[in-house]
Amino acid sequence: MNVLGIETSCDETGVALYNTERGLLAHALYSQIAVHREYGGVVPELASRDHVRKTLPLVREVVEAAGLSHGDVDAVAYTAGPGLIGALMVGATTARSLALGWGVPALGVHHMEGHLLAPMLEESRPSFPFVALLVSGGHTQLVRVDGIGQYKLLGESLDDAAGEAFDKAAKMLGLPYPGGPHIARIAQEGNPDRFTFPRPMIKHPGLDFSFSGLKTHTLTTVRSLEKQSPLTEQDKADVARAFEEAVVSTLVIKCRRALEQESLNRLVMAGGVSANRNLREQLATTLGKKGAEVFYPAPQFCTDNGAMIAYAGAQRLAAGQVDGDDVQVRPRWPMTELPPIPANSPG
Ligand code: ATP
Ligand code: MG
Ligand code: FE
């Protein structure tokens, strides 16, 4: 079965074709970063308009790159939420119209389930059950995963998401949007001994996170440096280093705790922040010592993309799920509301 996947929940238009026997056939991504950069964040109306411009050309490109014609597409999966309502509507109406025109089923997919299952696109992939750390621009969650649609929320951020904290800290340092990769880049030059930032919530017994205090601490540090003289490149690198270390060690500690609590030894991480090299290395080292394995998507499939939507859609379509007649998108949509699909090995 060839499943076309369409992702438009935020500021990336992603399209991909996934074949349930052969795997990923083709994918393409158009990032709107340049459109939003001058505003320092995503402007919803501009995002919707750009998705309108880009979605169909990307569909054409992907079908061609896969060496197929549209008659070979067996189903269309699209992101139905959570995300920006206008942006979601563009993907949903485009996907539904294509499916209707081609006489094939369509299915709305949960964006975070897409992120969560993205590691399944890799050769080395986890088997169920596992603990997932979802760290993206809008989410920081620890989830116990017993199968597709069998999710138990173990903990989450009580305020900012990890990616959002990266983006805000970057803004304070005058780095462009989205700031995560820029913080990571300059942190490499930072002196690890100059500042030590607080590790939020690590003394708190549960598995929840909080990043707003760290954000305030970062701002206070930047302000007090600026009082003396304008920030040098070294100052910025040192702050970035301390900030990244604090986020990474908080995430690592909570992941270890989650595995212990659930008596599991597989951790899956996904979402934009899972592209962070320092986080990958520290998780692998710390959990490796405990005999646990860590799985993550290829860097290009950590942030938003069509491949993860095509994959997640394919699993549910193969289990017989399809949309009803009405087009519905859900800007807010808890992942735990998703129906389970019968136990099978992911294809
Ligand atoms: P959500 O998936 O929660 O709806 P989103 O789709 O905006 O949010 P993603 O596209 O998964 O989020 O990830 C984007 C986030 O990842 C941004 O906050 C970005 O700064 C962050 N990010 C990307 N690469 C890195 C990196 N190397 N280090 C830290 N953060 C990163
Ligand atoms: Mg994005
Ligand atoms: Fe995302």
Short mmCIF file of C-alpha atoms and ligand atoms in Angstrom, two decimals:
data_model
loop_
_atom_site.label_atom_id
_atom_site.label_comp_id
_atom_site.label_asym_id
_atom_site.label_seq_id
_atom_site.Cartn_x
_atom_site.Cartn_y
_atom_site.Cartn_z
CA MET A 1 0.00 0.00 0.00
CA ASN A 2 1.34 3.45 -1.01
CA VAL A 3 0.40 6.14 1.51
CA LEU A 4 0.86 9.81 0.75
CA GLY A 5 1.56 11.83 3.91
CA ILE A 6 0.95 15.57 4.23
CA GLU A 7 2.19 17.66 7.18
CA THR A 8 1.15 21.33 7.56
CA SER A 9 0.61 21.84 11.29
CA CYS A 10 3.03 24.73 11.75
CA ASP A 11 5.72 26.30 9.59
CA GLU A 12 6.90 23.36 7.53
CA THR A 13 5.16 21.85 4.53
CA GLY A 14 6.18 18.18 4.47
CA VAL A 15 5.07 15.57 1.94
CA ALA A 16 6.15 11.93 1.65
CA LEU A 17 5.22 8.58 0.15
CA TYR A 18 5.52 5.49 2.33
CA ASN A 19 5.04 1.95 1.05
CA THR A 20 4.02 -0.59 3.68
CA GLU A 21 6.31 -3.25 2.17
CA ARG A 22 9.20 -1.19 0.82
CA GLY A 23 9.39 1.66 3.33
CA LEU A 24 9.88 5.33 2.56
CA LEU A 25 9.84 5.97 -1.19
CA ALA A 26 10.29 9.75 -1.36
CA HIS A 27 9.88 12.84 0.74
CA ALA A 28 10.15 16.61 0.35
CA LEU A 29 10.09 19.49 2.77
CA TYR A 30 9.60 23.19 2.39
CA SER A 31 10.49 25.21 5.45
CA GLN A 32 8.93 28.63 5.98
CA ILE A 33 11.66 29.74 8.36
CA ALA A 34 12.71 32.61 6.08
CA VAL A 35 9.10 33.88 5.94
CA HIS A 36 8.76 34.08 9.74
CA ARG A 37 12.31 34.99 10.71
CA GLU A 38 11.82 38.76 10.60
CA TYR A 39 8.92 38.39 13.09
CA GLY A 40 10.96 36.23 15.47
CA GLY A 41 8.30 33.50 15.49
CA VAL A 42 5.58 31.88 13.41
CA VAL A 43 2.86 34.21 12.04
CA PRO A 44 -0.19 31.93 11.65
CA GLU A 45 -1.80 33.73 8.69
CA LEU A 46 1.45 33.76 6.71
CA ALA A 47 1.93 30.08 7.51
CA SER A 48 -1.49 29.14 6.09
CA ARG A 49 -0.89 31.10 2.91
CA ASP A 50 2.48 29.52 2.34
CA HIS A 51 1.07 26.00 2.85
CA VAL A 52 -1.54 26.82 0.17
CA ARG A 53 1.26 27.71 -2.23
CA LYS A 54 3.52 24.75 -1.48
CA THR A 55 1.46 21.66 -0.72
CA LEU A 56 0.34 20.62 -4.24
CA PRO A 57 3.72 21.29 -5.91
CA LEU A 58 5.38 19.13 -3.22
CA VAL A 59 2.82 16.35 -3.76
CA ARG A 60 3.64 16.37 -7.48
CA GLU A 61 7.37 16.38 -6.75
CA VAL A 62 7.17 13.46 -4.30
CA VAL A 63 4.96 11.27 -6.50
CA GLU A 64 7.37 11.84 -9.40
CA ALA A 65 10.48 11.24 -7.27
CA ALA A 66 9.00 7.91 -6.16
CA GLY A 67 8.64 6.96 -9.83
CA LEU A 68 4.88 6.67 -9.44
CA SER A 69 1.83 8.39 -10.84
CA HIS A 70 -1.09 9.58 -8.72
CA GLY A 71 -3.05 6.50 -9.73
CA ASP A 72 -0.60 4.47 -7.60
CA VAL A 73 -1.48 6.29 -4.37
CA ASP A 74 -3.68 4.03 -2.22
CA ALA A 75 -4.48 6.41 0.64
CA VAL A 76 -3.77 9.93 1.89
CA ALA A 77 -2.76 10.69 5.48
CA TYR A 78 -2.56 14.25 6.78
CA THR A 79 -1.92 15.98 10.07
CA ALA A 80 -5.29 16.72 11.68
CA GLY A 81 -3.83 18.24 14.88
CA PRO A 82 -2.55 19.54 17.17
CA GLY A 83 -1.25 22.72 15.54
CA LEU A 84 -2.28 26.06 14.05
CA ILE A 85 -5.90 25.84 12.93
CA GLY A 86 -5.46 27.62 9.59
CA ALA A 87 -2.33 25.67 8.72
CA LEU A 88 -4.04 22.38 9.63
CA MET A 89 -7.07 23.28 7.51
CA VAL A 90 -4.89 23.73 4.43
CA GLY A 91 -3.36 20.26 4.79
CA ALA A 92 -6.67 18.64 5.68
CA THR A 93 -8.65 20.13 2.79
CA THR A 94 -5.86 19.45 0.29
CA ALA A 95 -5.48 15.84 1.46
CA ARG A 96 -9.22 15.21 1.55
CA SER A 97 -9.75 16.74 -1.91
CA LEU A 98 -6.98 14.65 -3.41
CA ALA A 99 -8.34 11.49 -1.80
CA LEU A 100 -11.85 12.25 -3.01
CA GLY A 101 -10.63 12.96 -6.54
CA TRP A 102 -8.51 9.80 -6.64
CA GLY A 103 -11.19 7.64 -5.03
CA VAL A 104 -8.99 6.52 -2.12
CA PRO A 105 -9.43 6.77 1.68
CA ALA A 106 -8.05 9.63 3.76
CA LEU A 107 -7.04 9.64 7.41
CA GLY A 108 -6.29 12.46 9.82
CA VAL A 109 -3.15 11.75 11.86
CA HIS A 110 -2.03 13.07 15.24
CA HIS A 111 1.12 15.18 14.80
CA MET A 112 2.75 13.95 18.02
CA GLU A 113 2.03 10.32 17.16
CA GLY A 114 3.86 11.10 13.93
CA HIS A 115 6.86 12.41 15.89
CA LEU A 116 6.66 9.46 18.29
CA LEU A 117 6.74 6.88 15.48
CA ALA A 118 9.41 8.64 13.38
CA PRO A 119 12.19 6.39 14.80
CA MET A 120 10.36 3.47 13.13
CA LEU A 121 11.59 4.84 9.78
CA GLU A 122 15.15 3.86 10.78
CA GLU A 123 16.80 0.50 10.33
CA SER A 124 17.40 0.04 14.05
CA ARG A 125 13.97 0.47 15.53
CA PRO A 126 12.50 -0.16 18.93
CA SER A 127 9.98 -2.85 19.76
CA PHE A 128 7.11 -2.18 22.16
CA PRO A 129 6.88 -1.41 25.04
CA PHE A 130 9.14 1.62 25.48
CA VAL A 131 9.25 5.04 27.09
CA ALA A 132 9.14 7.97 24.67
CA LEU A 133 10.55 11.41 25.33
CA LEU A 134 8.74 13.84 23.06
CA VAL A 135 10.66 17.10 22.93
CA SER A 136 9.54 19.63 20.36
CA GLY A 137 8.57 23.27 19.92
CA GLY A 138 5.19 22.77 21.60
CA HIS A 139 5.58 19.62 23.71
CA THR A 140 7.78 18.07 26.39
CA GLN A 141 6.29 14.75 27.42
CA LEU A 142 7.30 11.37 28.76
CA VAL A 143 4.96 8.68 27.50
CA ARG A 144 4.77 4.97 28.12
CA VAL A 145 4.08 3.29 24.78
CA ASP A 146 2.70 -0.26 24.74
CA GLY A 147 1.68 -0.19 21.09
CA ILE A 148 0.31 2.22 18.51
CA GLY A 149 -2.44 4.21 20.23
CA GLN A 150 -1.58 2.72 23.63
CA TYR A 151 -0.16 5.75 25.34
CA LYS A 152 0.11 6.59 29.01
CA LEU A 153 1.27 10.09 29.85
CA LEU A 154 3.93 9.82 32.57
CA GLY A 155 4.88 13.48 32.80
CA GLU A 156 4.97 16.72 30.87
CA SER A 157 6.04 20.32 31.04
CA LEU A 158 3.95 22.45 33.33
CA ASP A 159 4.90 25.59 31.38
CA ASP A 160 7.21 26.07 28.37
CA ALA A 161 8.17 23.19 26.09
CA ALA A 162 11.89 22.41 25.82
CA GLY A 163 12.07 23.63 22.21
CA GLU A 164 10.22 26.81 23.13
CA ALA A 165 12.75 27.42 25.94
CA PHE A 166 15.60 26.96 23.44
CA ASP A 167 13.92 29.44 21.09
CA LYS A 168 13.37 32.02 23.84
CA ALA A 169 16.91 31.72 25.19
CA ALA A 170 18.20 32.15 21.62
CA LYS A 171 16.15 35.32 21.24
CA MET A 172 17.72 36.74 24.41
CA LEU A 173 21.13 36.13 22.86
CA GLY A 174 20.13 37.80 19.59
CA LEU A 175 20.14 34.53 17.65
CA PRO A 176 17.70 33.92 14.76
CA TYR A 177 14.46 31.90 14.94
CA PRO A 178 14.19 28.96 15.50
CA GLY A 179 16.96 29.17 18.02
CA GLY A 180 17.55 25.56 19.09
CA PRO A 181 20.15 24.69 16.47
CA HIS A 182 21.88 28.08 16.96
CA ILE A 183 22.17 27.62 20.73
CA ALA A 184 23.57 24.13 20.11
CA ARG A 185 26.09 25.49 17.60
CA ILE A 186 27.49 28.32 19.74
CA ALA A 187 27.37 26.26 22.95
CA GLN A 188 30.20 24.15 21.53
CA GLU A 189 32.52 27.15 21.99
CA GLY A 190 31.18 27.88 25.47
CA ASN A 191 33.15 27.49 28.68
CA PRO A 192 31.28 24.88 30.78
CA ASP A 193 32.75 26.20 34.04
CA ARG A 194 31.73 29.84 33.80
CA PHE A 195 28.01 29.53 34.69
CA THR A 196 25.95 26.78 36.24
CA PHE A 197 22.22 27.17 35.65
CA PRO A 198 19.59 25.52 37.85
CA ARG A 199 18.32 22.07 36.83
CA PRO A 200 14.58 22.64 37.06
CA MET A 201 12.35 20.07 38.78
CA ILE A 202 15.03 17.44 39.36
CA LYS A 203 14.34 17.45 43.08
CA HIS A 204 10.63 17.27 42.34
CA PRO A 205 9.79 13.57 42.66
CA GLY A 206 7.50 13.09 39.63
CA LEU A 207 8.17 13.11 35.91
CA ASP A 208 6.91 16.60 35.12
CA PHE A 209 9.11 19.37 33.74
CA SER A 210 9.23 23.14 34.06
CA PHE A 211 11.42 25.41 31.96
CA SER A 212 10.13 28.88 32.80
CA GLY A 213 12.44 29.33 35.80
CA LEU A 214 15.43 28.45 33.66
CA LYS A 215 14.24 30.99 31.10
CA THR A 216 14.10 33.69 33.79
CA HIS A 217 17.53 32.68 35.08
CA THR A 218 18.92 32.99 31.56
CA LEU A 219 17.38 36.44 31.15
CA THR A 220 18.75 37.62 34.51
CA THR A 221 22.23 36.40 33.59
CA VAL A 222 22.11 38.11 30.19
CA ARG A 223 20.87 41.39 31.75
CA SER A 224 23.56 41.45 34.42
CA LEU A 225 26.28 40.83 31.81
CA GLU A 226 24.83 43.57 29.60
CA LYS A 227 24.97 46.03 32.50
CA GLN A 228 28.74 45.75 32.45
CA SER A 229 29.26 45.82 28.66
CA PRO A 230 27.60 44.59 25.45
CA LEU A 231 27.66 40.78 25.18
CA THR A 232 30.75 39.37 23.49
CA GLU A 233 30.56 36.25 21.35
CA GLN A 234 32.24 34.38 24.21
CA ASP A 235 29.59 35.60 26.71
CA LYS A 236 26.86 34.32 24.40
CA ALA A 237 28.59 30.99 23.95
CA ASP A 238 29.05 30.59 27.71
CA VAL A 239 25.37 31.37 28.42
CA ALA A 240 24.25 29.04 25.61
CA ARG A 241 26.46 26.29 27.05
CA ALA A 242 25.08 26.66 30.58
CA PHE A 243 21.52 26.80 29.27
CA GLU A 244 21.91 23.71 27.08
CA GLU A 245 23.60 21.77 29.89
CA ALA A 246 20.73 22.55 32.27
CA VAL A 247 18.05 21.45 29.79
CA VAL A 248 19.93 18.33 28.75
CA SER A 249 20.72 17.13 32.25
CA THR A 250 17.12 17.72 33.37
CA LEU A 251 15.81 15.68 30.44
CA VAL A 252 18.36 12.90 31.02
CA ILE A 253 17.53 12.59 34.74
CA LYS A 254 13.79 12.40 34.08
CA CYS A 255 14.25 9.83 31.30
CA ARG A 256 16.27 7.61 33.58
CA ARG A 257 13.62 7.95 36.25
CA ALA A 258 10.83 7.12 33.81
CA LEU A 259 12.58 3.92 32.68
CA GLU A 260 13.14 2.88 36.29
CA GLN A 261 9.54 3.61 37.25
CA GLU A 262 8.17 1.62 34.31
CA SER A 263 10.81 -1.13 34.56
CA LEU A 264 11.67 -0.69 30.88
CA ASN A 265 15.01 -0.51 29.11
CA ARG A 266 14.15 1.15 25.81
CA LEU A 267 13.90 4.89 25.37
CA VAL A 268 12.69 6.55 22.18
CA MET A 269 13.15 10.24 21.67
CA ALA A 270 11.54 12.34 19.00
CA GLY A 271 10.63 15.91 18.09
CA GLY A 272 12.89 18.80 17.08
CA VAL A 273 14.97 18.92 20.27
CA SER A 274 15.88 15.24 19.83
CA ALA A 275 18.17 16.44 17.03
CA ASN A 276 20.36 17.99 19.75
CA ARG A 277 23.72 16.23 19.71
CA ASN A 278 24.59 16.89 23.31
CA LEU A 279 21.23 15.44 24.42
CA ARG A 280 21.75 12.32 22.27
CA GLU A 281 25.23 11.77 23.61
CA GLN A 282 24.39 12.29 27.27
CA LEU A 283 21.28 10.09 27.06
CA ALA A 284 23.20 7.30 25.33
CA THR A 285 26.01 7.45 27.92
CA THR A 286 23.83 7.68 31.02
CA LEU A 287 21.25 5.12 29.93
CA GLY A 288 23.90 2.88 28.37
CA LYS A 289 25.42 2.48 31.83
CA LYS A 290 22.04 1.19 33.00
CA GLY A 291 21.87 -1.28 30.13
CA ALA A 292 19.16 0.70 28.37
CA GLU A 293 19.01 1.45 24.64
CA VAL A 294 18.15 4.78 23.06
CA PHE A 295 16.41 5.17 19.68
CA TYR A 296 15.88 8.34 17.68
CA PRO A 297 14.93 9.48 14.21
CA ALA A 298 17.44 10.65 11.59
CA PRO A 299 18.05 14.39 12.20
CA GLN A 300 15.89 15.39 9.21
CA PHE A 301 12.93 13.49 10.70
CA CYS A 302 13.27 14.97 14.21
CA THR A 303 11.63 18.24 13.21
CA ASP A 304 8.36 18.36 11.29
CA ASN A 305 8.20 16.28 8.12
CA GLY A 306 5.80 14.38 5.88
CA ALA A 307 7.49 10.99 6.31
CA MET A 308 6.36 10.58 9.93
CA ILE A 309 2.76 11.39 8.96
CA ALA A 310 2.83 8.94 6.03
CA TYR A 311 4.25 6.26 8.36
CA ALA A 312 1.79 6.83 11.24
CA GLY A 313 -1.09 7.06 8.76
CA ALA A 314 -0.01 3.84 7.04
CA GLN A 315 -0.10 1.92 10.34
CA ARG A 316 -3.63 3.07 11.11
CA LEU A 317 -4.92 2.73 7.53
CA ALA A 318 -3.52 -0.81 7.40
CA ALA A 319 -5.56 -1.53 10.54
CA GLY A 320 -8.67 -0.35 8.70
CA GLN A 321 -9.06 3.15 10.12
CA VAL A 322 -10.36 5.84 7.74
CA ASP A 323 -11.93 9.29 8.09
CA GLY A 324 -15.66 9.86 8.14
CA ASP A 325 -17.32 12.32 5.76
CA ASP A 326 -16.62 15.56 7.59
CA VAL A 327 -13.29 17.36 7.56
CA GLN A 328 -12.22 17.92 11.15
CA VAL A 329 -9.02 19.38 12.48
CA ARG A 330 -8.13 19.61 16.16
CA PRO A 331 -5.79 22.44 17.18
CA ARG A 332 -5.72 20.86 20.65
CA TRP A 333 -5.81 17.10 20.84
CA PRO A 334 -4.43 14.98 23.71
CA MET A 335 -2.57 11.99 22.27
CA THR A 336 -4.05 9.73 24.94
CA GLU A 337 -7.46 10.10 23.23
CA LEU A 338 -6.26 8.14 20.19
CA PRO A 339 -7.78 4.70 19.65
CA PRO A 340 -5.39 1.75 19.97
CA ILE A 341 -4.78 -0.41 16.93
CA PRO A 342 -4.66 -4.18 17.33
CA ALA A 343 -1.24 -5.51 18.32
CA ASN A 344 0.91 -6.13 15.27
CA SER A 345 4.51 -5.60 14.40
CA PRO A 346 4.93 -2.14 12.92
CA GLY A 347 5.35 -2.34 9.14
P1 ATP B 1 5.13 20.44 18.10
O1 ATP B 1 5.68 19.26 17.39
O2 ATP B 1 5.18 20.31 19.57
O3 ATP B 1 3.79 20.82 17.59
P2 ATP B 1 6.91 21.93 16.44
O4 ATP B 1 6.34 21.09 15.37
O5 ATP B 1 7.05 23.38 16.21
O6 ATP B 1 6.10 21.69 17.79
P3 ATP B 1 9.35 20.56 15.95
O7 ATP B 1 9.30 20.97 14.53
O8 ATP B 1 9.28 19.12 16.25
O9 ATP B 1 8.33 21.37 16.83
O10 ATP B 1 10.71 21.09 16.58
C1 ATP B 1 11.09 22.42 16.47
C2 ATP B 1 11.81 22.79 17.75
O11 ATP B 1 13.01 22.03 17.86
C3 ATP B 1 12.22 24.25 17.80
O12 ATP B 1 11.89 24.75 19.08
C4 ATP B 1 13.73 24.19 17.60
O13 ATP B 1 14.43 25.25 18.21
C5 ATP B 1 14.08 22.87 18.24
N1 ATP B 1 15.35 22.31 17.76
C6 ATP B 1 15.66 21.91 16.50
N2 ATP B 1 16.94 21.48 16.43
C7 ATP B 1 17.45 21.60 17.69
C8 ATP B 1 18.73 21.32 18.29
N3 ATP B 1 19.74 20.84 17.59
N4 ATP B 1 18.88 21.57 19.62
C9 ATP B 1 17.86 22.06 20.34
N5 ATP B 1 16.64 22.35 19.85
C10 ATP B 1 16.43 22.12 18.53
MG MG B 2 8.73 23.71 12.88
FE FE B 3 6.31 19.04 15.43
#
